[in-house]
Amino acid sequence: MAKSHQTRVFVLSLSVICCIAVIILSIYRSNGNDTSSRNDAITDSISGIVSQYPGEIGVAIIINNTDTVTVNNKNIYPMMSVFKVHQALAICNDFDHRSISLDTLMTIQRADLDPNTWSPMLKEHSESEISLTVKDLLRYTLILSDNNASNLMFDRLVDAAGTDSFIATIIPRSSFQISHTEEEMSADHDKAYDNRTSPLGAAILMNRLFTDSLVSLDKQSFITTTLKECKTGTDRIVAPLLDKEGVTIAHKTGSGYINEEGVLAAHNDVAYICLPNNVCYTLAGIRKRLQRQRDRGCKGHRTHI
């Protein structure tokens, strides 16, 4: 029964995010250049959809770097692995200031890694001493959402506080907070609620990443290119767009812990999408379970994306 409920909630979350992506695509085709009518139609459609689902779903859309649409835009949503984009930017900024290349090699002791967390890196490297570049580690976090790689870079490169401070120079301080690593959230699931974001805060960061200059050109280009290779959450925002000719998608997902009732703490996806008609938009879809569903000492498990 618990597994059935877990699957149902998971599918509902996916349905919301997929529907939003389809709505934007269809409204852009039908409303043309009528900005006010188009934005009202998007807002009404999204509000109608999210009101039908459990938990609270927040959505933010930035269209062509100008028009903005938000629904349930509060700073209460657990960020989960979406923060790996924030982490990548903070590391690149730090390396720029220290004139260090992302090709810098790091030596990792396999015994220091967590065998119980989501970590494709650990599965792909069986050696006791692993040598990878920082660029390799960032690819593991951005493409495959690897938790060991993220924890390692928080520990050795830029910590959570440093990441939080740098991101506050890019997006409004009130729109987000980064306080904990994946390791800390794994030990205490409620700490995931301290790494929080508003939908618009997440959308602004992704939008600026693709439209503004935040770090050196080569490092920023590396991040944007890598996000287009993201392999997690292909059943979310990207699902209805995969077969659309001329559509490009870069995104980062984040999923929360599943409690014993099969309820996800969060179910997120933030994407930068360009359509064949040269319309580009940022879409952040973030789902948070109801506050009363939080479980102190929850023994549920973390989904890997």
Short mmCIF file of C-alpha atoms in Angstrom, two decimals:
data_model
loop_
_atom_site.label_atom_id
_atom_site.label_comp_id
_atom_site.label_asym_id
_atom_site.label_seq_id
_atom_site.Cartn_x
_atom_site.Cartn_y
_atom_site.Cartn_z
CA MET A 1 0.00 0.00 0.00
CA ALA A 2 2.79 2.43 0.94
CA LYS A 3 4.61 1.73 -2.30
CA SER A 4 1.40 2.27 -4.28
CA HIS A 5 0.83 5.63 -2.59
CA GLN A 6 4.47 6.58 -3.18
CA THR A 7 4.13 5.82 -6.88
CA ARG A 8 0.86 7.76 -7.13
CA VAL A 9 2.30 10.91 -5.53
CA PHE A 10 5.42 10.64 -7.68
CA VAL A 11 3.38 10.38 -10.87
CA LEU A 12 1.16 13.30 -9.85
CA SER A 13 4.21 15.50 -9.35
CA LEU A 14 5.59 14.53 -12.73
CA SER A 15 2.23 15.25 -14.35
CA VAL A 16 2.14 18.81 -13.01
CA ILE A 17 5.61 19.69 -14.27
CA CYS A 18 5.03 18.09 -17.67
CA CYS A 19 1.67 19.83 -18.10
CA ILE A 20 3.22 23.23 -17.35
CA ALA A 21 5.85 22.71 -20.04
CA VAL A 22 3.17 21.77 -22.58
CA ILE A 23 0.98 24.74 -21.63
CA ILE A 24 3.76 27.24 -22.24
CA LEU A 25 4.59 25.68 -25.59
CA SER A 26 0.95 25.70 -26.76
CA ILE A 27 0.12 29.20 -25.49
CA TYR A 28 3.15 30.66 -27.23
CA ARG A 29 1.96 29.18 -30.49
CA SER A 30 -1.59 30.48 -30.12
CA ASN A 31 -1.10 33.92 -28.53
CA GLY A 32 1.79 35.19 -30.62
CA ASN A 33 3.01 38.62 -29.54
CA ASP A 34 0.04 39.48 -27.28
CA THR A 35 2.14 39.59 -24.11
CA SER A 36 -0.56 40.49 -21.58
CA SER A 37 -3.04 37.91 -22.88
CA ARG A 38 -0.35 35.26 -23.09
CA ASN A 39 0.93 35.80 -19.54
CA ASP A 40 -2.60 35.85 -18.12
CA ALA A 41 -3.38 32.62 -19.93
CA ILE A 42 -0.22 30.97 -18.57
CA THR A 43 -0.96 32.13 -15.01
CA ASP A 44 -4.58 30.97 -15.12
CA SER A 45 -3.69 27.60 -16.62
CA ILE A 46 -0.92 26.87 -14.12
CA SER A 47 -2.99 28.03 -11.13
CA GLY A 48 -5.77 25.72 -12.19
CA ILE A 49 -3.45 22.75 -12.48
CA VAL A 50 -1.49 23.15 -9.23
CA SER A 51 -4.65 23.64 -7.17
CA GLN A 52 -5.66 20.05 -7.97
CA TYR A 53 -2.59 18.40 -6.45
CA PRO A 54 -1.49 17.67 -2.86
CA GLY A 55 1.22 19.68 -1.15
CA GLU A 56 2.14 23.12 -2.40
CA ILE A 57 3.47 23.66 -5.91
CA GLY A 58 5.31 26.83 -6.84
CA VAL A 59 6.06 27.89 -10.39
CA ALA A 60 8.07 30.73 -11.89
CA ILE A 61 8.60 31.53 -15.55
CA ILE A 62 10.83 34.19 -17.09
CA ILE A 63 10.09 34.71 -20.77
CA ASN A 64 12.71 36.16 -23.11
CA ASN A 65 14.49 37.67 -20.12
CA THR A 66 11.62 40.16 -19.64
CA ASP A 67 8.12 38.88 -18.81
CA THR A 68 7.72 37.06 -15.49
CA VAL A 69 4.90 34.79 -14.33
CA THR A 70 4.73 33.29 -10.82
CA VAL A 71 2.32 31.05 -8.93
CA ASN A 72 2.75 30.37 -5.19
CA ASN A 73 6.06 32.22 -5.13
CA LYS A 74 7.16 31.77 -1.51
CA ASN A 75 10.59 31.18 0.01
CA ILE A 76 9.60 27.85 1.58
CA TYR A 77 10.51 25.16 -0.93
CA PRO A 78 13.32 22.69 -0.16
CA MET A 79 15.91 23.19 -2.87
CA MET A 80 17.35 19.65 -2.78
CA SER A 81 19.83 18.87 -5.60
CA VAL A 82 18.95 22.00 -7.56
CA PHE A 83 21.57 23.63 -5.32
CA LYS A 84 24.27 21.83 -7.27
CA VAL A 85 23.92 24.58 -9.89
CA HIS A 86 24.54 27.15 -7.16
CA GLN A 87 27.52 25.12 -5.98
CA ALA A 88 29.02 24.94 -9.48
CA LEU A 89 28.79 28.72 -9.91
CA ALA A 90 30.38 29.37 -6.51
CA ILE A 91 33.29 27.03 -7.30
CA CYS A 92 33.84 28.61 -10.70
CA ASN A 93 33.83 32.08 -9.15
CA ASP A 94 36.35 31.00 -6.53
CA PHE A 95 38.59 29.43 -9.17
CA ASP A 96 38.40 32.60 -11.28
CA HIS A 97 39.60 34.71 -8.35
CA ARG A 98 42.44 32.29 -7.67
CA SER A 99 43.26 31.79 -11.37
CA ILE A 100 42.78 28.04 -11.07
CA SER A 101 41.67 25.74 -13.88
CA LEU A 102 38.75 23.35 -13.62
CA ASP A 103 41.18 20.76 -14.95
CA THR A 104 42.88 20.76 -11.54
CA LEU A 105 43.28 17.15 -10.41
CA MET A 106 41.88 15.94 -7.09
CA THR A 107 42.82 12.73 -5.31
CA ILE A 108 39.96 10.98 -3.55
CA GLN A 109 40.16 8.07 -1.13
CA ARG A 110 37.34 5.66 -1.85
CA ALA A 111 37.11 4.83 1.86
CA ASP A 112 36.14 8.48 2.55
CA LEU A 113 33.05 8.28 0.32
CA ASP A 114 29.55 7.32 1.43
CA PRO A 115 28.54 3.97 -0.11
CA ASN A 116 24.90 4.49 0.88
CA THR A 117 24.18 7.70 -1.02
CA TRP A 118 23.37 8.24 -4.71
CA SER A 119 26.79 8.21 -6.39
CA PRO A 120 27.37 7.08 -9.99
CA MET A 121 30.97 8.22 -9.48
CA LEU A 122 31.49 5.59 -6.81
CA LYS A 123 30.00 2.88 -9.03
CA GLU A 124 32.14 3.85 -12.02
CA HIS A 125 35.43 3.99 -10.08
CA SER A 126 36.39 0.83 -8.22
CA GLU A 127 39.95 1.90 -7.39
CA SER A 128 40.86 2.64 -3.77
CA GLU A 129 42.38 5.98 -4.74
CA ILE A 130 40.39 7.93 -7.35
CA SER A 131 41.88 10.78 -9.38
CA LEU A 132 39.43 13.16 -11.04
CA THR A 133 39.52 16.75 -12.17
CA VAL A 134 37.21 19.36 -10.67
CA LYS A 135 35.52 19.48 -14.06
CA ASP A 136 34.85 15.73 -13.78
CA LEU A 137 33.33 16.20 -10.32
CA LEU A 138 31.11 19.03 -11.55
CA ARG A 139 29.91 16.90 -14.44
CA TYR A 140 28.98 14.17 -11.98
CA THR A 141 26.92 16.64 -9.92
CA LEU A 142 25.27 18.50 -12.80
CA ILE A 143 24.57 15.58 -15.13
CA LEU A 144 24.01 12.72 -12.67
CA SER A 145 23.39 14.62 -9.40
CA ASP A 146 26.15 12.72 -7.60
CA ASN A 147 26.02 13.33 -3.83
CA ASN A 148 29.56 12.16 -3.01
CA ALA A 149 31.02 14.54 -5.58
CA SER A 150 28.98 17.40 -4.15
CA ASN A 151 29.97 16.64 -0.56
CA LEU A 152 33.62 16.39 -1.56
CA MET A 153 33.60 19.81 -3.25
CA PHE A 154 31.78 21.43 -0.31
CA ASP A 155 34.44 19.98 1.98
CA ARG A 156 37.54 20.81 -0.05
CA LEU A 157 36.66 23.73 -2.31
CA VAL A 158 33.81 26.10 -1.38
CA ASP A 159 31.64 25.28 1.62
CA ALA A 160 27.89 25.80 1.96
CA ALA A 161 28.29 29.22 3.63
CA GLY A 162 30.64 30.40 0.88
CA THR A 163 28.24 29.17 -1.77
CA ASP A 164 25.35 30.95 -0.05
CA SER A 165 27.31 34.22 0.12
CA PHE A 166 28.26 34.19 -3.55
CA ILE A 167 24.78 33.34 -4.80
CA ALA A 168 23.44 36.28 -2.75
CA THR A 169 25.39 38.55 -5.13
CA ILE A 170 23.42 37.13 -8.08
CA ILE A 171 19.82 36.74 -6.86
CA PRO A 172 17.83 38.39 -4.04
CA ARG A 173 18.99 37.38 -0.57
CA SER A 174 15.37 36.86 0.48
CA SER A 175 14.71 34.32 -2.29
CA PHE A 176 16.95 31.48 -1.08
CA GLN A 177 19.20 30.02 1.58
CA ILE A 178 21.92 27.35 1.47
CA SER A 179 22.96 26.03 4.87
CA HIS A 180 23.71 22.32 4.55
CA THR A 181 25.47 19.73 2.43
CA GLU A 182 23.98 16.51 1.08
CA GLU A 183 25.79 14.67 3.89
CA GLU A 184 24.19 16.86 6.56
CA MET A 185 20.73 16.52 5.04
CA SER A 186 21.14 12.76 4.86
CA ALA A 187 21.91 12.64 8.59
CA ASP A 188 18.93 14.87 9.46
CA HIS A 189 16.23 15.06 6.79
CA ASP A 190 14.63 18.16 8.29
CA LYS A 191 17.75 20.14 7.40
CA ALA A 192 16.61 19.90 3.79
CA TYR A 193 14.04 22.58 4.67
CA ASP A 194 16.89 24.98 5.57
CA ASN A 195 18.23 24.77 2.00
CA ARG A 196 15.27 26.60 0.55
CA THR A 197 14.30 28.66 -2.45
CA SER A 198 11.41 30.51 -3.96
CA PRO A 199 10.45 29.42 -7.48
CA LEU A 200 11.42 32.86 -8.78
CA GLY A 201 14.78 32.76 -7.01
CA ALA A 202 15.62 29.49 -8.74
CA ALA A 203 14.36 30.81 -12.07
CA ILE A 204 16.33 34.06 -11.81
CA LEU A 205 19.56 32.16 -11.17
CA MET A 206 19.03 29.81 -14.12
CA ASN A 207 17.98 32.69 -16.35
CA ARG A 208 21.03 34.79 -15.48
CA LEU A 209 23.25 31.76 -16.02
CA PHE A 210 22.13 31.67 -19.67
CA THR A 211 21.70 35.39 -20.36
CA ASP A 212 24.28 37.23 -18.26
CA SER A 213 27.96 37.10 -17.36
CA LEU A 214 28.39 35.62 -13.88
CA VAL A 215 31.82 33.97 -14.01
CA SER A 216 34.53 33.70 -16.67
CA LEU A 217 33.26 32.85 -20.14
CA ASP A 218 34.90 29.43 -20.38
CA LYS A 219 33.65 28.27 -16.97
CA GLN A 220 30.13 29.58 -17.49
CA SER A 221 30.00 27.96 -20.91
CA PHE A 222 31.06 24.70 -19.30
CA ILE A 223 28.16 24.86 -16.83
CA THR A 224 25.53 25.74 -19.42
CA THR A 225 26.73 23.07 -21.83
CA THR A 226 26.83 20.46 -19.07
CA LEU A 227 23.27 21.24 -17.95
CA LYS A 228 22.10 20.42 -21.47
CA GLU A 229 23.46 16.91 -20.87
CA CYS A 230 21.52 16.38 -17.63
CA LYS A 231 20.38 12.75 -17.44
CA THR A 232 18.18 12.93 -14.32
CA GLY A 233 14.49 13.76 -14.36
CA THR A 234 13.89 13.15 -18.05
CA ASP A 235 10.29 12.44 -17.06
CA ARG A 236 9.75 16.00 -15.80
CA ILE A 237 10.05 19.27 -17.73
CA VAL A 238 11.89 17.68 -20.63
CA ALA A 239 9.42 14.81 -21.12
CA PRO A 240 6.88 16.55 -23.40
CA LEU A 241 9.61 18.44 -25.25
CA LEU A 242 11.99 15.64 -26.19
CA ASP A 243 10.39 14.99 -29.56
CA LYS A 244 9.94 18.68 -30.46
CA GLU A 245 12.26 19.65 -33.31
CA GLY A 246 14.43 22.69 -32.67
CA VAL A 247 13.79 22.79 -28.91
CA THR A 248 16.87 22.93 -26.65
CA ILE A 249 16.66 22.20 -22.92
CA ALA A 250 19.13 22.65 -20.08
CA HIS A 251 17.91 21.73 -16.62
CA LYS A 252 18.66 20.55 -13.09
CA THR A 253 16.40 18.42 -10.95
CA GLY A 254 16.07 17.92 -7.22
CA SER A 255 14.08 15.38 -5.25
CA GLY A 256 13.45 15.05 -1.55
CA TYR A 257 13.32 12.26 0.93
CA ILE A 258 10.41 9.85 0.85
CA ASN A 259 8.80 9.24 4.22
CA GLU A 260 7.29 5.99 5.40
CA GLU A 261 3.95 6.96 3.85
CA GLY A 262 5.63 7.34 0.48
CA VAL A 263 5.37 11.15 0.36
CA LEU A 264 8.14 13.18 -1.28
CA ALA A 265 9.49 16.19 0.61
CA ALA A 266 10.13 17.95 -2.69
CA HIS A 267 10.00 17.35 -6.40
CA ASN A 268 11.80 20.00 -8.41
CA ASP A 269 13.02 20.87 -11.87
CA VAL A 270 14.49 24.15 -13.11
CA ALA A 271 15.09 24.55 -16.84
CA TYR A 272 16.17 27.00 -19.52
CA ILE A 273 14.31 26.21 -22.74
CA CYS A 274 14.64 27.70 -26.23
CA LEU A 275 11.93 27.18 -28.86
CA PRO A 276 12.38 27.14 -32.65
CA ASN A 277 10.80 30.62 -32.95
CA ASN A 278 13.68 32.10 -30.88
CA VAL A 279 11.54 32.38 -27.75
CA CYS A 280 13.55 31.32 -24.69
CA TYR A 281 12.14 30.92 -21.21
CA THR A 282 13.20 29.76 -17.79
CA LEU A 283 10.80 27.46 -15.96
CA ALA A 284 11.06 26.52 -12.29
CA GLY A 285 8.57 23.94 -11.00
CA ILE A 286 8.93 23.09 -7.32
CA ARG A 287 6.71 20.90 -5.16
CA LYS A 288 6.78 20.86 -1.36
CA ARG A 289 4.79 18.44 0.74
CA LEU A 290 2.42 19.87 3.35
CA GLN A 291 4.11 21.10 6.52
CA ARG A 292 2.21 18.64 8.72
CA GLN A 293 3.71 15.79 6.73
CA ARG A 294 7.23 16.53 7.93
CA ASP A 295 8.50 13.72 10.10
CA ARG A 296 11.08 14.20 12.80
CA GLY A 297 13.50 11.31 12.65
CA CYS A 298 11.93 10.09 9.43
CA LYS A 299 13.49 6.85 8.32
CA GLY A 300 12.45 7.21 4.73
CA HIS A 301 14.99 7.26 1.90
CA ARG A 302 16.24 9.91 -0.47
CA THR A 303 15.45 9.71 -4.14
CA HIS A 304 18.55 10.18 -6.24
CA ILE A 305 17.51 13.04 -8.49
#
